[in-house]
PDB file of C-alpha atoms in Angstrom:
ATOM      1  CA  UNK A   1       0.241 -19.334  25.266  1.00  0.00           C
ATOM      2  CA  UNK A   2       0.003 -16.373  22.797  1.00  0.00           C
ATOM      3  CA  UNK A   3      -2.799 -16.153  20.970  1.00  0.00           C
ATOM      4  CA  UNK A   4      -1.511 -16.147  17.670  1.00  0.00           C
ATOM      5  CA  UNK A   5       0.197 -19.382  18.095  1.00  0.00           C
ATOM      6  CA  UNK A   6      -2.952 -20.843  19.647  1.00  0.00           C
ATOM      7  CA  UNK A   7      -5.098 -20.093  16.780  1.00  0.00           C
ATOM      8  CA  UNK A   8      -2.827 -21.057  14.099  1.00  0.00           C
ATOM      9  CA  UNK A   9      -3.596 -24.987  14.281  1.00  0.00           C
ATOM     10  CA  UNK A  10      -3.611 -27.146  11.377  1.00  0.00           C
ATOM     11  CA  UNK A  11      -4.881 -30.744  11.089  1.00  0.00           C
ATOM     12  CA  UNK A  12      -1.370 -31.900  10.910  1.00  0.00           C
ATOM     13  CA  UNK A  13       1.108 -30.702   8.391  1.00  0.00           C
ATOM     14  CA  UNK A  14       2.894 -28.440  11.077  1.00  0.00           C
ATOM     15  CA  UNK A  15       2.383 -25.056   8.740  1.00  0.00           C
ATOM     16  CA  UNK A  16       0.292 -22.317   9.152  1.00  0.00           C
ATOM     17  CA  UNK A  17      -1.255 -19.724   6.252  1.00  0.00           C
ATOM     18  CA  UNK A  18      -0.563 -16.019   7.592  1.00  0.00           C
ATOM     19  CA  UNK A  19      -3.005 -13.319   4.907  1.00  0.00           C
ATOM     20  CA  UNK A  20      -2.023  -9.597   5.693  1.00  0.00           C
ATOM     21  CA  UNK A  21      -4.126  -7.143   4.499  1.00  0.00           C
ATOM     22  CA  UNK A  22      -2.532  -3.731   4.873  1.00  0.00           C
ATOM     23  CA  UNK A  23      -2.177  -0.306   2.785  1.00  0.00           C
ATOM     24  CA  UNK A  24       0.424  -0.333   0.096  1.00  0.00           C
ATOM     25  CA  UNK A  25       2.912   2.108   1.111  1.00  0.00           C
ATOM     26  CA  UNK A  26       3.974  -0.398   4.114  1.00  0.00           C
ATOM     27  CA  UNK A  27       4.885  -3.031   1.218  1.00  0.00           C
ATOM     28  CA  UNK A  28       8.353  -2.172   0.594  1.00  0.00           C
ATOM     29  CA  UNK A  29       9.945  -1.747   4.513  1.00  0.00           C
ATOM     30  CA  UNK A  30       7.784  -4.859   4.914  1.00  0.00           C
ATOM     31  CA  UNK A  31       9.203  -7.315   2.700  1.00  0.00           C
ATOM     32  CA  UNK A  32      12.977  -5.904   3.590  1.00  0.00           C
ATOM     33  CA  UNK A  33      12.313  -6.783   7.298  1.00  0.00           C
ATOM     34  CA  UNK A  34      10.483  -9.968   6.225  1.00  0.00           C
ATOM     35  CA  UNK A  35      13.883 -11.034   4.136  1.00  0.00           C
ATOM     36  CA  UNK A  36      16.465  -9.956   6.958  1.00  0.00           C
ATOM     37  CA  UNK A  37      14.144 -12.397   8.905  1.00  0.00           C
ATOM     38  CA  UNK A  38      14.698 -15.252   7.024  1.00  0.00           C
ATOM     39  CA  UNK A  39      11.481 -15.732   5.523  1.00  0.00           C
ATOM     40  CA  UNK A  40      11.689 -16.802   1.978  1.00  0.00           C
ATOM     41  CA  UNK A  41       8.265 -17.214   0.147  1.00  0.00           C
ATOM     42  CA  UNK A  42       6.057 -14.319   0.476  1.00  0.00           C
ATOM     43  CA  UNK A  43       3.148 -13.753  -2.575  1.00  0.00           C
ATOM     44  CA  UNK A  44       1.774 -10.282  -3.064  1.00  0.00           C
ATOM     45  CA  UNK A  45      -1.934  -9.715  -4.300  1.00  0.00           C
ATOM     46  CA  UNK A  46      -3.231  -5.502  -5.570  1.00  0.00           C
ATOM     47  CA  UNK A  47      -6.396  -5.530  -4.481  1.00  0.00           C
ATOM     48  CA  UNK A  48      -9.153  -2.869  -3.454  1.00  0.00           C
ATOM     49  CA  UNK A  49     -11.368  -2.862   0.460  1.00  0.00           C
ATOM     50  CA  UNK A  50     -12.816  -1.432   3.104  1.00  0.00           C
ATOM     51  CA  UNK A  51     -12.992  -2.290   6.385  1.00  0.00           C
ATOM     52  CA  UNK A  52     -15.762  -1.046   8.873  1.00  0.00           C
ATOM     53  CA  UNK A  53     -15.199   2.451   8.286  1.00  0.00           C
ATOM     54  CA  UNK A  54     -16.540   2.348   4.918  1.00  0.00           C
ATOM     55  CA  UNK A  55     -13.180   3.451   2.930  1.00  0.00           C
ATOM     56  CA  UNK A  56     -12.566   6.349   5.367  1.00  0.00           C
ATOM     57  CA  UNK A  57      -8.984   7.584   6.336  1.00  0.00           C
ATOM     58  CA  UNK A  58     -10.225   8.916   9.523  1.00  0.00           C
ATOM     59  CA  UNK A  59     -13.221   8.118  11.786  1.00  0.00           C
ATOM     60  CA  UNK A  60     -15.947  10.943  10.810  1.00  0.00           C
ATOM     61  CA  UNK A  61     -18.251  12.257  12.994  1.00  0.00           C
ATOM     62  CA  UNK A  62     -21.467  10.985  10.633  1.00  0.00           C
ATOM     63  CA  UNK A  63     -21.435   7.547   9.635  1.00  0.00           C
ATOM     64  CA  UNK A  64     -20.573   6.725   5.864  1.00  0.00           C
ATOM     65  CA  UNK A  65     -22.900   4.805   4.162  1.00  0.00           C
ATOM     66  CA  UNK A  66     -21.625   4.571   0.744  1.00  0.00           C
ATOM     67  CA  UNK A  67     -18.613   2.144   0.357  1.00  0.00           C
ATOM     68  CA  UNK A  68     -15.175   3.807  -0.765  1.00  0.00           C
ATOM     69  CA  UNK A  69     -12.955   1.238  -2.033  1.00  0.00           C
ATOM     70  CA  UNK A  70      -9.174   2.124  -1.510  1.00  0.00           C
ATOM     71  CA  UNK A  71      -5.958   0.448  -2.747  1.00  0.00           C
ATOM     72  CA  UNK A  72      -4.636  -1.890  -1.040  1.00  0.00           C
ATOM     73  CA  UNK A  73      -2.137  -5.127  -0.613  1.00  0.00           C
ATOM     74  CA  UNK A  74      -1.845  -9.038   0.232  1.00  0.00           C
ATOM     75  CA  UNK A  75       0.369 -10.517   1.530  1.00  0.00           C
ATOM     76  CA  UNK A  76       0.273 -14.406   1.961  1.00  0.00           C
ATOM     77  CA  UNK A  77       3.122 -16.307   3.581  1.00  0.00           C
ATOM     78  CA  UNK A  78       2.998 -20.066   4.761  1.00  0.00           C
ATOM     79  CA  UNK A  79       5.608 -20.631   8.006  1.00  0.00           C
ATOM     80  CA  UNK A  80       6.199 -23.096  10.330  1.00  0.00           C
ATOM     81  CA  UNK A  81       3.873 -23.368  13.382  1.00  0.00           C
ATOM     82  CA  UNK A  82       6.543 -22.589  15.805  1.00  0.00           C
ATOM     83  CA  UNK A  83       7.839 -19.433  13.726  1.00  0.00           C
ATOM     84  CA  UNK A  84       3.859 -17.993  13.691  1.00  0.00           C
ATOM     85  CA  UNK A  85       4.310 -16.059  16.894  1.00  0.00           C
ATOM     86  CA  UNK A  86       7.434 -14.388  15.460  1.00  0.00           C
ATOM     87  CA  UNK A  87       6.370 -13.261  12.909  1.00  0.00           C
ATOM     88  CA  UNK A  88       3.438 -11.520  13.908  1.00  0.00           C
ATOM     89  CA  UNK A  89       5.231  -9.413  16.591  1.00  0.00           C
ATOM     90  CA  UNK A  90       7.694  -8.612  13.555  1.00  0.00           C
ATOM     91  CA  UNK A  91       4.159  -7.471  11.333  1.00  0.00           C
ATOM     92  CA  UNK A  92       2.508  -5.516  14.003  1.00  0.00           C
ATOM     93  CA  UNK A  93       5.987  -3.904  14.716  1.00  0.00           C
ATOM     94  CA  UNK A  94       6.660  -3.136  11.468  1.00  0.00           C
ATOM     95  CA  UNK A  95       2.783  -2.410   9.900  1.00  0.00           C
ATOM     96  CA  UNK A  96       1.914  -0.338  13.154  1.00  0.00           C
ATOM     97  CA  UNK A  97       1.059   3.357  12.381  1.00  0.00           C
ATOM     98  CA  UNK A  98      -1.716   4.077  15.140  1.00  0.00           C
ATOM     99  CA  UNK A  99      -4.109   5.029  12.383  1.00  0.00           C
ATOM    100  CA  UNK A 100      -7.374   3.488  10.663  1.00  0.00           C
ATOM    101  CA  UNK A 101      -5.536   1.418   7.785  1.00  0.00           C
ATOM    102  CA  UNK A 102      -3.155  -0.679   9.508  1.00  0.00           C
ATOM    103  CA  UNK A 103      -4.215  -3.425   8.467  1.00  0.00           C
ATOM    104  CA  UNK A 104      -5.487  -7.252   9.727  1.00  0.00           C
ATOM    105  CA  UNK A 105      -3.663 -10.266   9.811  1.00  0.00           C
ATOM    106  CA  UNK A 106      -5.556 -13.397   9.514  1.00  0.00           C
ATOM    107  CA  UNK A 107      -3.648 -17.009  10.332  1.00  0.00           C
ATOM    108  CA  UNK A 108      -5.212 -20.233   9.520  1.00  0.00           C
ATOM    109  CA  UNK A 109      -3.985 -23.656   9.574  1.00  0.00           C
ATOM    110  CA  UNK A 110      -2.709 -25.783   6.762  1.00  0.00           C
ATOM    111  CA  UNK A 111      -3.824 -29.191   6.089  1.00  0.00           C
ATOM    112  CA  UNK A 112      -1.573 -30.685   3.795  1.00  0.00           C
ATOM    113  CA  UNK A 113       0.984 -29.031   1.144  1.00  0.00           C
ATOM    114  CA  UNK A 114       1.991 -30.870  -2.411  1.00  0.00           C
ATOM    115  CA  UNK A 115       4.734 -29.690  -4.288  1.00  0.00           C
ATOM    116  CA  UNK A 116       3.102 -30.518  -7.859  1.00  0.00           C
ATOM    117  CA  UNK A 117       6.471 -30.755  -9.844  1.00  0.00           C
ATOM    118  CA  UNK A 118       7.700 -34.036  -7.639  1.00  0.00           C
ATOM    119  CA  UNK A 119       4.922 -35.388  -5.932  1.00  0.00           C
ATOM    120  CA  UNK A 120       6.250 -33.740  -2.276  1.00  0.00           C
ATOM    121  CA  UNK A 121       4.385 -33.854   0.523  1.00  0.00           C
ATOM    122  CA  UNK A 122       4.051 -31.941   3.545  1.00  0.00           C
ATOM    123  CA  UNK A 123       7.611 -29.601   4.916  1.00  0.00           C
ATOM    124  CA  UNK A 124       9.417 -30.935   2.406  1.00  0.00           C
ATOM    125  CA  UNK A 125       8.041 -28.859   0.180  1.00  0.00           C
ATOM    126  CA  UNK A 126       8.968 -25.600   1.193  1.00  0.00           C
ATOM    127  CA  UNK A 127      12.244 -26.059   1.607  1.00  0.00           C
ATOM    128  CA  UNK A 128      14.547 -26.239  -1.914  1.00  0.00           C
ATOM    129  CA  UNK A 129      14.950 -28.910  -3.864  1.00  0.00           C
ATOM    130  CA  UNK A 130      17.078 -29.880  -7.026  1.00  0.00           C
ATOM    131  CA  UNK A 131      15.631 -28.368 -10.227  1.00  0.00           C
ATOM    132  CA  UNK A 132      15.971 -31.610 -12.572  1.00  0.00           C
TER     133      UNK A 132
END
């Protein structure tokens, strides 16, 4: 079973929470590829990290100490179970530069989603509904 799917277990709703954290020129190409796939609710977050390099484009021979905070970008998308394993093929594929900055993708499971408007609960709510 691939491990992405594995991991992505909820207590029972059936969803999963996928958090990309990757550079910012990606962002663009990324959400194009993300649409052509069908995915429809993606939310974007600015935000500023490091990872274990400290802030560093490259590895340096000396290790950095002090902590360089560089630009960077959050995705958050909530998918089906079954689609999970998709989609992260489709995010290394498309994030995948072979350099420090490519990014992480975390997936987590989803207990329970409430659409606040109606009172929804659970698949329902991602999928459209009549405004009214």
């Amino acid at each position: 079973m691939n491990e992405a799917k594995k991991n992505a277990g909820g207590a029972g709703s059936g969803f999963a929470r996928i958090e990309i954290m990757m550079g910012m020129k990606k962002l663009t190409p990324l959400l194009k590829k993300l649409s052509t796939a069908g995915i429809t609710g993606v939310t974007v977050f600015q935000a500023l990290g490091c990872g274990i390099q400290h802030g560093s484009y490259e590895y340096t021979p000396e290790e950095t100490t002090d902590i360089q905070l560089l630009p960077k970008t959050c995705l958050l998308i909530i998918c089906e179970q079954e689609a999970v394993a998709d989609l992260v093929e489709l995010l290394k594929l498309e994030l995948y530069t072979g350099h420090i900055g490519d990014g992480k993708i975390f997936i987590s499971g989803i207990d329970n989603i409430i659409r606040i408007r109606t009172g929804e609960e659970g698949g329902e709510v991602l999928r459209r509904s009549d405004i009214g």
